[in-house]
């Protein structure tokens, strides 16, 4: 269980680093476009990047089951938003892949630490 918790936290940090340090790449991967200002890049760095880095670092630092459950809730929140988009906005292969990854991290992180 401990090794899975660490893997989930490191995965959060690693994926978050893309949004934080490579926002243009992340914009492209998510089919997003830059607007007239740099606000879009700022939002990617914050919500797709450092939010996930902070979640992973916080879970590792605290190292408690509750911290890893919260990490799982965050990933499940992303999965819920993704599933909502699939239902309301239309499905795509990319959306399903992202949903599966988000759920595959979130659900076990919660179940293993309750």
mmCIF file with all atom_site columns, C-alpha atoms in Angstrom:
data_model
loop_
_atom_site.group_PDB
_atom_site.id
_atom_site.type_symbol
_atom_site.label_atom_id
_atom_site.label_alt_id
_atom_site.label_comp_id
_atom_site.label_asym_id
_atom_site.label_entity_id
_atom_site.label_seq_id
_atom_site.pdbx_PDB_ins_code
_atom_site.Cartn_x
_atom_site.Cartn_y
_atom_site.Cartn_z
_atom_site.occupancy
_atom_site.B_iso_or_equiv
_atom_site.pdbx_formal_charge
_atom_site.auth_seq_id
_atom_site.auth_comp_id
_atom_site.auth_asym_id
_atom_site.auth_atom_id
_atom_site.pdbx_PDB_model_num
ATOM 1   C CA . UNK A 1 1   ? 0.000   0.000  0.000   1.00 0.00 ? 1   UNK A CA 1
ATOM 2   C CA . UNK A 1 2   ? 2.774   2.459  0.873   1.00 0.00 ? 2   UNK A CA 1
ATOM 3   C CA . UNK A 1 3   ? 4.463   1.991  -2.497  1.00 0.00 ? 3   UNK A CA 1
ATOM 4   C CA . UNK A 1 4   ? 1.183   2.620  -4.349  1.00 0.00 ? 4   UNK A CA 1
ATOM 5   C CA . UNK A 1 5   ? 0.598   5.798  -2.338  1.00 0.00 ? 5   UNK A CA 1
ATOM 6   C CA . UNK A 1 6   ? 4.057   7.035  -3.261  1.00 0.00 ? 6   UNK A CA 1
ATOM 7   C CA . UNK A 1 7   ? 3.499   6.133  -6.919  1.00 0.00 ? 7   UNK A CA 1
ATOM 8   C CA . UNK A 1 8   ? 0.189   8.049  -6.961  1.00 0.00 ? 8   UNK A CA 1
ATOM 9   C CA . UNK A 1 9   ? 1.841   11.092 -5.369  1.00 0.00 ? 9   UNK A CA 1
ATOM 10  C CA . UNK A 1 10  ? 4.811   10.998 -7.761  1.00 0.00 ? 10  UNK A CA 1
ATOM 11  C CA . UNK A 1 11  ? 2.432   10.591 -10.710 1.00 0.00 ? 11  UNK A CA 1
ATOM 12  C CA . UNK A 1 12  ? 0.569   13.692 -9.525  1.00 0.00 ? 12  UNK A CA 1
ATOM 13  C CA . UNK A 1 13  ? 3.818   15.637 -9.260  1.00 0.00 ? 13  UNK A CA 1
ATOM 14  C CA . UNK A 1 14  ? 5.122   14.404 -12.608 1.00 0.00 ? 14  UNK A CA 1
ATOM 15  C CA . UNK A 1 15  ? 1.972   15.174 -14.568 1.00 0.00 ? 15  UNK A CA 1
ATOM 16  C CA . UNK A 1 16  ? 1.629   18.489 -12.761 1.00 0.00 ? 16  UNK A CA 1
ATOM 17  C CA . UNK A 1 17  ? 5.130   19.458 -13.847 1.00 0.00 ? 17  UNK A CA 1
ATOM 18  C CA . UNK A 1 18  ? 4.007   19.335 -17.475 1.00 0.00 ? 18  UNK A CA 1
ATOM 19  C CA . UNK A 1 19  ? 1.279   21.901 -16.838 1.00 0.00 ? 19  UNK A CA 1
ATOM 20  C CA . UNK A 1 20  ? 3.546   24.017 -14.684 1.00 0.00 ? 20  UNK A CA 1
ATOM 21  C CA . UNK A 1 21  ? 6.751   23.980 -16.705 1.00 0.00 ? 21  UNK A CA 1
ATOM 22  C CA . UNK A 1 22  ? 5.482   23.147 -20.206 1.00 0.00 ? 22  UNK A CA 1
ATOM 23  C CA . UNK A 1 23  ? 2.152   24.961 -20.467 1.00 0.00 ? 23  UNK A CA 1
ATOM 24  C CA . UNK A 1 24  ? 2.262   25.290 -24.272 1.00 0.00 ? 24  UNK A CA 1
ATOM 25  C CA . UNK A 1 25  ? 2.725   21.536 -24.593 1.00 0.00 ? 25  UNK A CA 1
ATOM 26  C CA . UNK A 1 26  ? -0.117  20.982 -22.117 1.00 0.00 ? 26  UNK A CA 1
ATOM 27  C CA . UNK A 1 27  ? -2.395  23.390 -23.982 1.00 0.00 ? 27  UNK A CA 1
ATOM 28  C CA . UNK A 1 28  ? -1.838  21.336 -27.130 1.00 0.00 ? 28  UNK A CA 1
ATOM 29  C CA . UNK A 1 29  ? -2.331  18.005 -25.366 1.00 0.00 ? 29  UNK A CA 1
ATOM 30  C CA . UNK A 1 30  ? -5.649  19.250 -23.975 1.00 0.00 ? 30  UNK A CA 1
ATOM 31  C CA . UNK A 1 31  ? -6.771  20.806 -27.289 1.00 0.00 ? 31  UNK A CA 1
ATOM 32  C CA . UNK A 1 32  ? -6.738  24.291 -25.761 1.00 0.00 ? 32  UNK A CA 1
ATOM 33  C CA . UNK A 1 33  ? -5.657  27.502 -27.462 1.00 0.00 ? 33  UNK A CA 1
ATOM 34  C CA . UNK A 1 34  ? -3.932  30.637 -26.259 1.00 0.00 ? 34  UNK A CA 1
ATOM 35  C CA . UNK A 1 35  ? -6.071  33.753 -26.199 1.00 0.00 ? 35  UNK A CA 1
ATOM 36  C CA . UNK A 1 36  ? -5.031  37.360 -26.649 1.00 0.00 ? 36  UNK A CA 1
ATOM 37  C CA . UNK A 1 37  ? -3.444  37.384 -23.192 1.00 0.00 ? 37  UNK A CA 1
ATOM 38  C CA . UNK A 1 38  ? -1.296  34.962 -21.245 1.00 0.00 ? 38  UNK A CA 1
ATOM 39  C CA . UNK A 1 39  ? -4.156  34.196 -18.821 1.00 0.00 ? 39  UNK A CA 1
ATOM 40  C CA . UNK A 1 40  ? -4.737  30.789 -20.417 1.00 0.00 ? 40  UNK A CA 1
ATOM 41  C CA . UNK A 1 41  ? -1.113  29.826 -19.846 1.00 0.00 ? 41  UNK A CA 1
ATOM 42  C CA . UNK A 1 42  ? -1.378  31.117 -16.285 1.00 0.00 ? 42  UNK A CA 1
ATOM 43  C CA . UNK A 1 43  ? -4.454  28.971 -15.673 1.00 0.00 ? 43  UNK A CA 1
ATOM 44  C CA . UNK A 1 44  ? -2.729  25.857 -17.049 1.00 0.00 ? 44  UNK A CA 1
ATOM 45  C CA . UNK A 1 45  ? 0.329   26.474 -14.859 1.00 0.00 ? 45  UNK A CA 1
ATOM 46  C CA . UNK A 1 46  ? -1.950  26.889 -11.818 1.00 0.00 ? 46  UNK A CA 1
ATOM 47  C CA . UNK A 1 47  ? -4.801  24.397 -12.189 1.00 0.00 ? 47  UNK A CA 1
ATOM 48  C CA . UNK A 1 48  ? -3.252  21.712 -14.389 1.00 0.00 ? 48  UNK A CA 1
ATOM 49  C CA . UNK A 1 49  ? 0.258   22.217 -13.082 1.00 0.00 ? 49  UNK A CA 1
ATOM 50  C CA . UNK A 1 50  ? 1.074   23.389 -9.603  1.00 0.00 ? 50  UNK A CA 1
ATOM 51  C CA . UNK A 1 51  ? -2.233  22.264 -8.123  1.00 0.00 ? 51  UNK A CA 1
ATOM 52  C CA . UNK A 1 52  ? -1.254  18.662 -8.923  1.00 0.00 ? 52  UNK A CA 1
ATOM 53  C CA . UNK A 1 53  ? 2.351   19.231 -7.856  1.00 0.00 ? 53  UNK A CA 1
ATOM 54  C CA . UNK A 1 54  ? 1.109   20.609 -4.536  1.00 0.00 ? 54  UNK A CA 1
ATOM 55  C CA . UNK A 1 55  ? -1.301  17.712 -4.044  1.00 0.00 ? 55  UNK A CA 1
ATOM 56  C CA . UNK A 1 56  ? 1.450   15.161 -4.583  1.00 0.00 ? 56  UNK A CA 1
ATOM 57  C CA . UNK A 1 57  ? 4.051   16.963 -2.480  1.00 0.00 ? 57  UNK A CA 1
ATOM 58  C CA . UNK A 1 58  ? 1.534   17.505 0.319   1.00 0.00 ? 58  UNK A CA 1
ATOM 59  C CA . UNK A 1 59  ? 0.579   13.839 0.380   1.00 0.00 ? 59  UNK A CA 1
ATOM 60  C CA . UNK A 1 60  ? 4.236   12.775 0.472   1.00 0.00 ? 60  UNK A CA 1
ATOM 61  C CA . UNK A 1 61  ? 5.095   15.307 3.163   1.00 0.00 ? 61  UNK A CA 1
ATOM 62  C CA . UNK A 1 62  ? 2.186   14.410 5.436   1.00 0.00 ? 62  UNK A CA 1
ATOM 63  C CA . UNK A 1 63  ? 2.438   10.716 4.623   1.00 0.00 ? 63  UNK A CA 1
ATOM 64  C CA . UNK A 1 64  ? -0.834  9.880  6.369   1.00 0.00 ? 64  UNK A CA 1
ATOM 65  C CA . UNK A 1 65  ? -3.688  7.764  5.036   1.00 0.00 ? 65  UNK A CA 1
ATOM 66  C CA . UNK A 1 66  ? -5.881  10.876 5.152   1.00 0.00 ? 66  UNK A CA 1
ATOM 67  C CA . UNK A 1 67  ? -3.455  12.758 2.906   1.00 0.00 ? 67  UNK A CA 1
ATOM 68  C CA . UNK A 1 68  ? -3.521  9.969  0.334   1.00 0.00 ? 68  UNK A CA 1
ATOM 69  C CA . UNK A 1 69  ? -7.321  9.717  0.548   1.00 0.00 ? 69  UNK A CA 1
ATOM 70  C CA . UNK A 1 70  ? -7.509  13.442 -0.192  1.00 0.00 ? 70  UNK A CA 1
ATOM 71  C CA . UNK A 1 71  ? -5.189  12.922 -3.165  1.00 0.00 ? 71  UNK A CA 1
ATOM 72  C CA . UNK A 1 72  ? -7.638  10.266 -4.347  1.00 0.00 ? 72  UNK A CA 1
ATOM 73  C CA . UNK A 1 73  ? -10.606 12.586 -3.889  1.00 0.00 ? 73  UNK A CA 1
ATOM 74  C CA . UNK A 1 74  ? -8.867  15.206 -6.031  1.00 0.00 ? 74  UNK A CA 1
ATOM 75  C CA . UNK A 1 75  ? -8.203  12.698 -8.822  1.00 0.00 ? 75  UNK A CA 1
ATOM 76  C CA . UNK A 1 76  ? -11.801 11.428 -8.554  1.00 0.00 ? 76  UNK A CA 1
ATOM 77  C CA . UNK A 1 77  ? -13.006 15.017 -8.787  1.00 0.00 ? 77  UNK A CA 1
ATOM 78  C CA . UNK A 1 78  ? -11.122 15.355 -12.059 1.00 0.00 ? 78  UNK A CA 1
ATOM 79  C CA . UNK A 1 79  ? -12.627 12.048 -13.236 1.00 0.00 ? 79  UNK A CA 1
ATOM 80  C CA . UNK A 1 80  ? -16.125 13.269 -12.332 1.00 0.00 ? 80  UNK A CA 1
ATOM 81  C CA . UNK A 1 81  ? -15.595 16.449 -14.323 1.00 0.00 ? 81  UNK A CA 1
ATOM 82  C CA . UNK A 1 82  ? -14.276 14.430 -17.246 1.00 0.00 ? 82  UNK A CA 1
ATOM 83  C CA . UNK A 1 83  ? -17.262 12.048 -17.130 1.00 0.00 ? 83  UNK A CA 1
ATOM 84  C CA . UNK A 1 84  ? -19.615 15.026 -17.003 1.00 0.00 ? 84  UNK A CA 1
ATOM 85  C CA . UNK A 1 85  ? -17.969 16.340 -20.169 1.00 0.00 ? 85  UNK A CA 1
ATOM 86  C CA . UNK A 1 86  ? -18.295 12.954 -21.867 1.00 0.00 ? 86  UNK A CA 1
ATOM 87  C CA . UNK A 1 87  ? -22.028 12.858 -21.088 1.00 0.00 ? 87  UNK A CA 1
ATOM 88  C CA . UNK A 1 88  ? -22.875 16.520 -21.752 1.00 0.00 ? 88  UNK A CA 1
ATOM 89  C CA . UNK A 1 89  ? -20.311 17.585 -24.353 1.00 0.00 ? 89  UNK A CA 1
ATOM 90  C CA . UNK A 1 90  ? -19.751 14.357 -26.255 1.00 0.00 ? 90  UNK A CA 1
ATOM 91  C CA . UNK A 1 91  ? -17.315 11.508 -25.954 1.00 0.00 ? 91  UNK A CA 1
ATOM 92  C CA . UNK A 1 92  ? -13.919 11.167 -27.572 1.00 0.00 ? 92  UNK A CA 1
ATOM 93  C CA . UNK A 1 93  ? -11.159 8.630  -27.238 1.00 0.00 ? 93  UNK A CA 1
ATOM 94  C CA . UNK A 1 94  ? -8.911  11.196 -25.536 1.00 0.00 ? 94  UNK A CA 1
ATOM 95  C CA . UNK A 1 95  ? -11.570 12.036 -22.942 1.00 0.00 ? 95  UNK A CA 1
ATOM 96  C CA . UNK A 1 96  ? -12.079 8.340  -22.146 1.00 0.00 ? 96  UNK A CA 1
ATOM 97  C CA . UNK A 1 97  ? -8.332  7.767  -21.756 1.00 0.00 ? 97  UNK A CA 1
ATOM 98  C CA . UNK A 1 98  ? -8.004  10.735 -19.398 1.00 0.00 ? 98  UNK A CA 1
ATOM 99  C CA . UNK A 1 99  ? -11.067 9.588  -17.440 1.00 0.00 ? 99  UNK A CA 1
ATOM 100 C CA . UNK A 1 100 ? -9.666  6.073  -17.028 1.00 0.00 ? 100 UNK A CA 1
ATOM 101 C CA . UNK A 1 101 ? -6.305  7.414  -15.805 1.00 0.00 ? 101 UNK A CA 1
ATOM 102 C CA . UNK A 1 102 ? -7.959  9.807  -13.354 1.00 0.00 ? 102 UNK A CA 1
ATOM 103 C CA . UNK A 1 103 ? -10.263 7.102  -11.983 1.00 0.00 ? 103 UNK A CA 1
ATOM 104 C CA . UNK A 1 104 ? -7.428  4.540  -11.905 1.00 0.00 ? 104 UNK A CA 1
ATOM 105 C CA . UNK A 1 105 ? -5.454  6.818  -9.593  1.00 0.00 ? 105 UNK A CA 1
ATOM 106 C CA . UNK A 1 106 ? -8.321  8.275  -7.566  1.00 0.00 ? 106 UNK A CA 1
ATOM 107 C CA . UNK A 1 107 ? -10.364 5.212  -6.691  1.00 0.00 ? 107 UNK A CA 1
ATOM 108 C CA . UNK A 1 108 ? -7.469  3.038  -5.457  1.00 0.00 ? 108 UNK A CA 1
ATOM 109 C CA . UNK A 1 109 ? -5.979  5.949  -3.503  1.00 0.00 ? 109 UNK A CA 1
ATOM 110 C CA . UNK A 1 110 ? -9.253  6.279  -1.619  1.00 0.00 ? 110 UNK A CA 1
ATOM 111 C CA . UNK A 1 111 ? -10.012 2.575  -1.183  1.00 0.00 ? 111 UNK A CA 1
ATOM 112 C CA . UNK A 1 112 ? -6.484  1.622  -0.069  1.00 0.00 ? 112 UNK A CA 1
ATOM 113 C CA . UNK A 1 113 ? -6.373  4.318  2.594   1.00 0.00 ? 113 UNK A CA 1
ATOM 114 C CA . UNK A 1 114 ? -9.808  4.134  4.196   1.00 0.00 ? 114 UNK A CA 1
#
